């Protein structure tokens, strides 16, 4: 029956998008460990950035491979492989013994980040038009849930490590805090791997491979009936014919390379413009840099480490709630209005954060020196007494010269807490609303659009190509963020992200088209037709 088939589609979508949960968990768990890793392995700011961005660099390698695998073996098989990679990466990261082994483990986990593009590809192919936007958006919802869960877990583990409780000492949480944070990922990654064996193969992919009878079996299970009763053989046959005609009209089959070459032909110019625009805009504002370093970023506000980890939870909560709102409105308001409004809000929030950091001052008063007595060589700060710094860069430089780099980093959070005069509430609200705006708009919109505009015969090559663009921009943003904070300062870093956001706004406003509630076959015909006319 229609209701049963709808429930089956929902179940399949939930299972597939659990990869988004693992992704969100992976992103946020590492955010709590970077400062611990810097101390344990003696990392530079650049090396700290490499650890955080290692998974993004791994994704750059994985996406072309995922393209080939999903084309030859199918979307389901590719998803199973990336789930297995998540498990191996989580175990290896937890027991890493050096910078090199941890980087390798994180890089391996990045190979699994292709699950995001694979999930949107798969769900776009098995979902009814009226459910497609919501179901593809489940990916982003699960990312939000993963982020929220990880920020909460990091805070709980940190609180336990600092509590002196017997259980924390006996389990080694106080000595191996970052290992416990990364080890959490092992359990959900294993569960996801097992559940993926319960979903069917994509009916559209099966028809693309001329496996008609297998495709019909899948359609009988997932295709909703127009009458609300048991799906009929006539309805299934009609859908098969419709998909086959769509595949024939696409006219391209072959390797991922041949698919990419086709993408750059005049007939697909509009698809290329939309894909590149949304792929660049999604990451150009540094969203993943902020997510990966949320606790470290909030420590810059002078609120202390515990409060910084607690504030990161608000980022996760805003991410989750905003994605739920997007799920409710994406098929009502449409893709373009949400995308344009979302990035406009993101630009405003980045501007607010830049202003907040640029207006901050830092003064080591006599009272502050008294409160900093737990620093072994606090007397080295005496020459800086009552001197006001108007730049976080100059202040941190002075601290390093006075205390040495390792000591300055170790006690940076405490020193900022006692010396910073900064509007922390303004910046905190700016960051939270920025993340919320992203998760309401660009986060889910990209995967929905790509699942709709890319022809079936090109998806295994083209969707990973667009995902590759986002991964490349994200990797550079994550890698450079600690260096930017150190050399340019937080105010200038957010100002740069804001300028990039304006570029993203222009690209989206010029190139996006509306696709809500349209069958994929109709969308493909319109876009390819538009490209031919041009």
Tab-separated table of N, CA and C in Angstrom, residues 370-457:
chain	number	residue	atom	x	y	z
A	370	UNK	N	47.388	38.502	39.698
A	370	UNK	CA	47.117	37.749	40.930
A	370	UNK	C	46.313	36.491	40.624
A	371	UNK	N	45.323	36.612	39.721
A	371	UNK	CA	44.454	35.481	39.381
A	371	UNK	C	45.143	34.465	38.464
A	372	UNK	N	46.311	34.844	37.940
A	372	UNK	CA	47.042	33.950	37.047
A	372	UNK	C	48.207	33.262	37.751
A	373	UNK	N	48.157	33.225	39.067
A	373	UNK	CA	49.280	32.699	39.835
A	373	UNK	C	49.555	31.218	39.587
A	374	UNK	N	48.560	30.479	39.052
A	374	UNK	CA	48.788	29.052	38.796
A	374	UNK	C	49.746	28.815	37.630
A	375	UNK	N	50.023	29.883	36.844
A	375	UNK	CA	51.016	29.779	35.776
A	375	UNK	C	52.397	29.771	36.435
A	376	UNK	N	53.219	28.745	36.194
A	376	UNK	CA	54.517	28.611	36.885
A	376	UNK	C	55.394	29.862	36.810
A	377	UNK	N	55.557	30.428	35.626
A	377	UNK	CA	56.415	31.609	35.484
A	377	UNK	C	55.606	32.865	35.202
A	378	UNK	N	54.554	33.066	36.013
A	378	UNK	CA	53.662	34.205	35.812
A	378	UNK	C	54.404	35.535	35.925
A	379	UNK	N	55.525	35.536	36.656
A	379	UNK	CA	56.297	36.779	36.809
A	379	UNK	C	56.815	37.305	35.479
A	380	UNK	N	56.906	36.409	34.481
A	380	UNK	CA	57.381	36.831	33.163
A	380	UNK	C	56.389	37.772	32.481
A	381	UNK	N	55.155	37.795	32.987
A	381	UNK	CA	54.136	38.680	32.411
A	381	UNK	C	54.164	40.077	33.031
A	382	UNK	N	54.993	40.249	34.074
A	382	UNK	CA	55.031	41.520	34.783
A	382	UNK	C	55.328	42.718	33.879
A	383	UNK	N	56.253	42.601	32.896
A	383	UNK	CA	56.527	43.732	32.008
A	383	UNK	C	55.311	44.160	31.172
A	384	UNK	N	54.302	43.279	31.051
A	384	UNK	CA	53.107	43.588	30.247
A	384	UNK	C	51.987	44.180	31.095
A	385	UNK	N	52.241	44.353	32.396
A	385	UNK	CA	51.203	44.822	33.304
A	385	UNK	C	50.658	46.185	32.888
A	386	UNK	N	49.316	46.278	32.845
A	386	UNK	CA	48.577	47.513	32.519
A	386	UNK	C	48.810	48.010	31.090
A	387	UNK	N	49.412	47.190	30.258
A	387	UNK	CA	49.568	47.542	28.850
A	387	UNK	C	48.366	46.996	28.072
A	388	UNK	N	47.699	47.840	27.309
A	388	UNK	CA	46.499	47.434	26.569
A	388	UNK	C	46.849	47.108	25.118
A	389	UNK	N	46.368	45.950	24.663
A	389	UNK	CA	46.565	45.524	23.277
A	389	UNK	C	45.228	45.624	22.545
A	390	UNK	N	45.273	46.169	21.338
A	390	UNK	CA	44.055	46.342	20.545
A	390	UNK	C	43.947	45.309	19.418
A	391	UNK	N	44.812	44.329	19.462
A	391	UNK	CA	44.813	43.265	18.455
A	391	UNK	C	45.108	41.940	19.136
A	392	UNK	N	44.301	40.929	18.857
A	392	UNK	CA	44.558	39.614	19.434
A	392	UNK	C	45.879	39.030	18.932
A	393	UNK	N	46.260	39.386	17.710
A	393	UNK	CA	47.521	38.899	17.147
A	393	UNK	C	48.701	39.430	17.956
A	394	UNK	N	48.718	40.745	18.206
A	394	UNK	CA	49.816	41.354	18.966
A	394	UNK	C	49.849	40.862	20.408
A	395	UNK	N	48.659	40.645	20.974
A	395	UNK	CA	48.594	40.163	22.356
A	395	UNK	C	49.183	38.754	22.466
A	396	UNK	N	48.804	37.862	21.564
A	396	UNK	CA	49.325	36.494	21.603
A	396	UNK	C	50.832	36.468	21.329
A	397	UNK	N	51.276	37.353	20.465
A	397	UNK	CA	52.714	37.435	20.170
A	397	UNK	C	53.487	37.851	21.419
A	398	UNK	N	52.944	38.827	22.146
A	398	UNK	CA	53.591	39.283	23.378
A	398	UNK	C	53.622	38.174	24.429
A	399	UNK	N	52.555	37.388	24.522
A	399	UNK	CA	52.504	36.277	25.470
A	399	UNK	C	53.566	35.226	25.144
A	400	UNK	N	53.722	34.923	23.858
A	400	UNK	CA	54.725	33.939	23.448
A	400	UNK	C	56.132	34.414	23.779
A	401	UNK	N	56.382	35.701	23.555
A	401	UNK	CA	57.706	36.242	23.857
A	401	UNK	C	57.982	36.219	25.350
A	402	UNK	N	56.940	36.398	26.143
A	402	UNK	CA	57.119	36.427	27.598
A	402	UNK	C	57.191	35.035	28.210
A	403	UNK	N	56.325	34.124	27.779
A	403	UNK	CA	56.203	32.809	28.406
A	403	UNK	C	56.845	31.676	27.620
A	404	UNK	N	57.069	31.878	26.338
A	404	UNK	CA	57.469	30.780	25.471
A	404	UNK	C	56.234	30.203	24.790
A	405	UNK	N	56.400	29.628	23.616
A	405	UNK	CA	55.253	29.202	22.813
A	405	UNK	C	54.406	28.138	23.495
A	406	UNK	N	55.055	27.115	24.073
A	406	UNK	CA	54.299	26.022	24.679
A	406	UNK	C	53.497	26.485	25.896
A	407	UNK	N	54.116	27.274	26.761
A	407	UNK	CA	53.417	27.760	27.958
A	407	UNK	C	52.300	28.737	27.584
A	408	UNK	N	52.576	29.583	26.593
A	408	UNK	CA	51.558	30.552	26.163
A	408	UNK	C	50.330	29.834	25.633
A	409	UNK	N	50.551	28.758	24.875
A	409	UNK	CA	49.415	27.995	24.344
A	409	UNK	C	48.700	27.243	25.462
A	410	UNK	N	49.455	26.656	26.363
A	410	UNK	CA	48.867	25.846	27.430
A	410	UNK	C	47.931	26.669	28.304
A	411	UNK	N	48.301	27.914	28.570
A	411	UNK	CA	47.511	28.748	29.485
A	411	UNK	C	46.747	29.867	28.754
A	412	UNK	N	46.654	29.760	27.421
A	412	UNK	CA	46.001	30.818	26.642
A	412	UNK	C	44.560	31.045	27.073
A	413	UNK	N	43.821	29.941	27.276
A	413	UNK	CA	42.412	30.062	27.644
A	413	UNK	C	42.252	30.797	28.978
A	414	UNK	N	43.089	30.449	29.947
A	414	UNK	CA	43.025	31.089	31.266
A	414	UNK	C	43.407	32.567	31.175
A	415	UNK	N	44.458	32.860	30.422
A	415	UNK	CA	44.916	34.244	30.290
A	415	UNK	C	43.858	35.108	29.617
A	416	UNK	N	43.259	34.607	28.549
A	416	UNK	CA	42.210	35.357	27.857
A	416	UNK	C	41.013	35.584	28.766
A	417	UNK	N	40.720	34.606	29.583
A	417	UNK	CA	39.574	34.716	30.498
A	417	UNK	C	39.764	35.878	31.480
A	418	UNK	N	41.014	36.148	31.867
A	418	UNK	CA	41.294	37.183	32.868
A	418	UNK	C	41.653	38.539	32.252
A	419	UNK	N	41.930	38.582	30.943
A	419	UNK	CA	42.449	39.821	30.358
A	419	UNK	C	41.618	40.406	29.224
A	420	UNK	N	40.750	39.607	28.608
A	420	UNK	CA	40.031	40.078	27.420
A	420	UNK	C	38.842	40.957	27.770
A	421	UNK	N	38.724	42.061	27.074
A	421	UNK	CA	37.543	42.927	27.153
A	421	UNK	C	36.842	42.823	25.806
A	422	UNK	N	35.893	41.906	25.706
A	422	UNK	CA	35.310	41.544	24.413
A	422	UNK	C	33.818	41.282	24.574
A	423	UNK	N	33.063	41.631	23.556
A	423	UNK	CA	31.613	41.386	23.595
A	423	UNK	C	31.355	39.932	23.194
A	424	UNK	N	31.564	39.039	24.147
A	424	UNK	CA	31.471	37.602	23.858
A	424	UNK	C	30.058	37.187	23.470
A	425	UNK	N	29.041	37.814	24.074
A	425	UNK	CA	27.650	37.462	23.757
A	425	UNK	C	27.341	37.784	22.297
A	426	UNK	N	27.783	38.955	21.826
A	426	UNK	CA	27.539	39.352	20.435
A	426	UNK	C	28.154	38.351	19.463
A	427	UNK	N	29.404	37.979	19.724
A	427	UNK	CA	30.098	37.043	18.829
A	427	UNK	C	29.476	35.659	18.907
A	428	UNK	N	29.137	35.229	20.107
A	428	UNK	CA	28.525	33.904	20.270
A	428	UNK	C	27.209	33.824	19.505
A	429	UNK	N	26.396	34.858	19.619
A	429	UNK	CA	25.122	34.891	18.882
A	429	UNK	C	25.381	34.909	17.379
A	430	UNK	N	26.396	35.679	16.957
A	430	UNK	CA	26.735	35.745	15.534
A	430	UNK	C	27.119	34.390	14.986
A	431	UNK	N	27.961	33.644	15.719
A	431	UNK	CA	28.395	32.316	15.264
A	431	UNK	C	27.224	31.339	15.238
A	432	UNK	N	26.411	31.349	16.282
A	432	UNK	CA	25.276	30.421	16.361
A	432	UNK	C	24.283	30.674	15.226
A	433	UNK	N	23.962	31.958	14.970
A	433	UNK	CA	23.024	32.282	13.887
A	433	UNK	C	23.630	31.990	12.520
A	434	UNK	N	24.936	32.159	12.384
A	434	UNK	CA	25.621	31.827	11.132
A	434	UNK	C	25.466	30.339	10.818
A	435	UNK	N	25.750	29.507	11.817
A	435	UNK	CA	25.624	28.054	11.639
A	435	UNK	C	24.173	27.674	11.359
A	436	UNK	N	23.238	28.323	12.049
A	436	UNK	CA	21.814	28.039	11.834
A	436	UNK	C	21.398	28.401	10.414
A	437	UNK	N	21.839	29.578	9.933
A	437	UNK	CA	21.493	30.011	8.579
A	437	UNK	C	22.030	29.043	7.539
A	438	UNK	N	23.247	28.561	7.758
A	438	UNK	CA	23.841	27.585	6.837
A	438	UNK	C	23.025	26.300	6.796
A	439	UNK	N	22.673	25.795	7.969
A	439	UNK	CA	21.956	24.522	8.023
A	439	UNK	C	20.501	24.638	7.604
A	440	UNK	N	19.969	25.840	7.570
A	440	UNK	CA	18.626	26.052	7.025
A	440	UNK	C	18.666	26.126	5.505
A	441	UNK	N	19.799	26.542	4.960
A	441	UNK	CA	19.846	26.833	3.527
A	441	UNK	C	20.878	26.005	2.763
A	442	UNK	N	22.108	26.463	2.708
A	442	UNK	CA	23.100	25.859	1.821
A	442	UNK	C	23.436	24.419	2.181
A	443	UNK	N	23.396	24.090	3.468
A	443	UNK	CA	23.714	22.729	3.880
A	443	UNK	C	22.866	21.687	3.169
A	444	UNK	N	21.537	21.724	3.345
A	444	UNK	CA	20.693	20.724	2.662
A	444	UNK	C	20.423	21.029	1.199
A	445	UNK	N	20.395	22.316	0.829
A	445	UNK	CA	20.017	22.687	-0.533
A	445	UNK	C	20.950	22.085	-1.578
A	446	UNK	N	22.241	22.093	-1.297
A	446	UNK	CA	23.189	21.591	-2.289
A	446	UNK	C	22.892	20.143	-2.667
A	447	UNK	N	22.713	19.294	-1.652
A	447	UNK	CA	22.518	17.870	-1.944
A	447	UNK	C	21.162	17.608	-2.594
A	448	UNK	N	20.163	18.392	-2.221
A	448	UNK	CA	18.862	18.266	-2.879
A	448	UNK	C	18.972	18.626	-4.355
A	449	UNK	N	19.589	19.766	-4.640
A	449	UNK	CA	19.719	20.228	-6.027
A	449	UNK	C	20.521	19.246	-6.876
A	450	UNK	N	21.644	18.759	-6.333
A	450	UNK	CA	22.469	17.840	-7.114
A	450	UNK	C	21.735	16.543	-7.408
A	451	UNK	N	20.901	16.103	-6.474
A	451	UNK	CA	20.129	14.877	-6.702
A	451	UNK	C	19.036	15.098	-7.743
A	452	UNK	N	18.742	16.370	-8.064
A	452	UNK	CA	17.655	16.685	-8.993
A	452	UNK	C	18.146	17.088	-10.386
A	453	UNK	N	19.244	17.819	-10.467
A	453	UNK	CA	19.629	18.436	-11.745
A	453	UNK	C	20.584	17.598	-12.574
A	454	UNK	N	21.299	16.653	-11.938
A	454	UNK	CA	22.296	15.880	-12.679
A	454	UNK	C	21.644	14.654	-13.304
A	455	UNK	N	21.766	14.471	-14.630
A	455	UNK	CA	21.187	13.302	-15.307
A	455	UNK	C	21.704	11.990	-14.715
A	456	UNK	N	20.856	10.969	-14.713
A	456	UNK	CA	21.196	9.691	-14.079
A	456	UNK	C	22.496	9.108	-14.615
A	457	UNK	N	22.677	9.128	-15.929
A	457	UNK	CA	23.845	8.501	-16.535
A	457	UNK	C	25.136	9.244	-16.217
